[in-house]
């Protein structure tokens, strides 16, 4: 193990995370945090109202053949 140098102070206290200080800082800036969250929510809401919808769907249907109906009815027997 290495021994600390006699003239050098221990740096253990500097590496610790100050949770209480972090929460105090966040609590002091709570209005700014809430304001920014509200601003982004309003921007997102405005975007949903003014953005043009770009979506489409296409469905192709045709009449089933006898072979398709046979497979369908055989599967229905297993589901009962």
PDB file of C-alpha atoms in Angstrom:
ATOM      1  CA  UNK A   1       0.000   0.000   0.000  1.00  0.00           C
ATOM      2  CA  UNK A   2       1.097   3.538  -0.567  1.00  0.00           C
ATOM      3  CA  UNK A   3       1.456   5.905   2.320  1.00  0.00           C
ATOM      4  CA  UNK A   4       0.250   9.524   1.979  1.00  0.00           C
ATOM      5  CA  UNK A   5       2.944  12.154   1.750  1.00  0.00           C
ATOM      6  CA  UNK A   6       3.456  13.967   5.058  1.00  0.00           C
ATOM      7  CA  UNK A   7       3.159  17.466   3.565  1.00  0.00           C
ATOM      8  CA  UNK A   8       0.181  16.667   1.319  1.00  0.00           C
ATOM      9  CA  UNK A   9      -3.402  16.859   2.720  1.00  0.00           C
ATOM     10  CA  UNK A  10      -5.780  13.982   2.084  1.00  0.00           C
ATOM     11  CA  UNK A  11      -8.050  14.493  -0.944  1.00  0.00           C
ATOM     12  CA  UNK A  12     -10.756  12.035   0.088  1.00  0.00           C
ATOM     13  CA  UNK A  13     -13.190  14.768   1.101  1.00  0.00           C
ATOM     14  CA  UNK A  14     -12.924  16.465  -2.308  1.00  0.00           C
ATOM     15  CA  UNK A  15     -13.958  13.325  -4.204  1.00  0.00           C
ATOM     16  CA  UNK A  16     -17.210  12.852  -2.302  1.00  0.00           C
ATOM     17  CA  UNK A  17     -20.504  13.822  -3.912  1.00  0.00           C
ATOM     18  CA  UNK A  18     -22.407  16.428  -1.923  1.00  0.00           C
ATOM     19  CA  UNK A  19     -25.998  15.229  -2.378  1.00  0.00           C
ATOM     20  CA  UNK A  20     -27.427  17.778   0.021  1.00  0.00           C
ATOM     21  CA  UNK A  21     -25.702  20.624  -1.808  1.00  0.00           C
ATOM     22  CA  UNK A  22     -26.903  19.283  -5.148  1.00  0.00           C
ATOM     23  CA  UNK A  23     -30.510  19.183  -3.973  1.00  0.00           C
ATOM     24  CA  UNK A  24     -30.225  22.657  -2.452  1.00  0.00           C
ATOM     25  CA  UNK A  25     -29.010  24.000  -5.789  1.00  0.00           C
ATOM     26  CA  UNK A  26     -31.826  22.263  -7.657  1.00  0.00           C
ATOM     27  CA  UNK A  27     -34.392  23.509  -5.138  1.00  0.00           C
ATOM     28  CA  UNK A  28     -33.093  27.067  -5.466  1.00  0.00           C
ATOM     29  CA  UNK A  29     -33.547  26.904  -9.236  1.00  0.00           C
ATOM     30  CA  UNK A  30     -36.919  25.151  -9.156  1.00  0.00           C
ATOM     31  CA  UNK A  31     -38.779  28.026 -10.817  1.00  0.00           C
ATOM     32  CA  UNK A  32     -36.290  28.103 -13.689  1.00  0.00           C
ATOM     33  CA  UNK A  33     -36.536  24.311 -14.118  1.00  0.00           C
ATOM     34  CA  UNK A  34     -40.352  24.357 -14.037  1.00  0.00           C
ATOM     35  CA  UNK A  35     -40.432  27.326 -16.419  1.00  0.00           C
ATOM     36  CA  UNK A  36     -38.180  25.625 -18.965  1.00  0.00           C
ATOM     37  CA  UNK A  37     -40.197  22.405 -18.770  1.00  0.00           C
ATOM     38  CA  UNK A  38     -43.411  24.343 -19.283  1.00  0.00           C
ATOM     39  CA  UNK A  39     -41.917  26.297 -22.191  1.00  0.00           C
ATOM     40  CA  UNK A  40     -40.842  23.122 -23.997  1.00  0.00           C
ATOM     41  CA  UNK A  41     -44.233  21.530 -23.336  1.00  0.00           C
ATOM     42  CA  UNK A  42     -45.979  24.553 -24.873  1.00  0.00           C
ATOM     43  CA  UNK A  43     -43.651  24.468 -27.883  1.00  0.00           C
ATOM     44  CA  UNK A  44     -44.416  20.774 -28.384  1.00  0.00           C
ATOM     45  CA  UNK A  45     -48.148  21.431 -28.054  1.00  0.00           C
ATOM     46  CA  UNK A  46     -47.998  24.254 -30.593  1.00  0.00           C
ATOM     47  CA  UNK A  47     -46.060  22.021 -32.979  1.00  0.00           C
ATOM     48  CA  UNK A  48     -48.728  19.325 -32.785  1.00  0.00           C
ATOM     49  CA  UNK A  49     -51.425  21.833 -33.727  1.00  0.00           C
ATOM     50  CA  UNK A  50     -49.589  23.521 -36.598  1.00  0.00           C
ATOM     51  CA  UNK A  51     -47.575  20.668 -38.112  1.00  0.00           C
ATOM     52  CA  UNK A  52     -49.064  19.095 -41.191  1.00  0.00           C
ATOM     53  CA  UNK A  53     -49.885  15.419 -40.835  1.00  0.00           C
ATOM     54  CA  UNK A  54     -47.881  13.269 -43.206  1.00  0.00           C
ATOM     55  CA  UNK A  55     -49.158   9.747 -43.096  1.00  0.00           C
ATOM     56  CA  UNK A  56     -50.996   7.431 -45.397  1.00  0.00           C
ATOM     57  CA  UNK A  57     -52.107   3.849 -45.547  1.00  0.00           C
ATOM     58  CA  UNK A  58     -53.056   1.521 -48.330  1.00  0.00           C
ATOM     59  CA  UNK A  59     -55.037  -1.679 -48.029  1.00  0.00           C
ATOM     60  CA  UNK A  60     -55.558  -4.204 -50.773  1.00  0.00           C
ATOM     61  CA  UNK A  61     -58.337  -6.710 -50.225  1.00  0.00           C
ATOM     62  CA  UNK A  62     -59.424  -9.556 -52.413  1.00  0.00           C
ATOM     63  CA  UNK A  63     -61.828 -12.411 -52.146  1.00  0.00           C
ATOM     64  CA  UNK A  64     -60.505 -15.513 -50.418  1.00  0.00           C
ATOM     65  CA  UNK A  65     -60.137 -18.677 -52.415  1.00  0.00           C
ATOM     66  CA  UNK A  66     -61.351 -22.079 -51.301  1.00  0.00           C
ATOM     67  CA  UNK A  67     -57.809 -23.071 -50.326  1.00  0.00           C
ATOM     68  CA  UNK A  68     -57.514 -20.019 -48.071  1.00  0.00           C
ATOM     69  CA  UNK A  69     -60.825 -20.775 -46.370  1.00  0.00           C
ATOM     70  CA  UNK A  70     -59.782 -24.373 -45.726  1.00  0.00           C
ATOM     71  CA  UNK A  71     -56.695 -23.193 -43.852  1.00  0.00           C
ATOM     72  CA  UNK A  72     -58.759 -20.685 -41.915  1.00  0.00           C
ATOM     73  CA  UNK A  73     -61.311 -23.264 -40.786  1.00  0.00           C
ATOM     74  CA  UNK A  74     -58.631 -25.754 -39.790  1.00  0.00           C
ATOM     75  CA  UNK A  75     -56.993 -23.112 -37.575  1.00  0.00           C
ATOM     76  CA  UNK A  76     -60.334 -22.225 -36.005  1.00  0.00           C
ATOM     77  CA  UNK A  77     -60.778 -25.829 -34.849  1.00  0.00           C
ATOM     78  CA  UNK A  78     -57.576 -25.611 -32.794  1.00  0.00           C
ATOM     79  CA  UNK A  79     -58.632 -22.355 -31.151  1.00  0.00           C
ATOM     80  CA  UNK A  80     -61.890 -23.705 -29.749  1.00  0.00           C
TER      81      UNK A  80
END
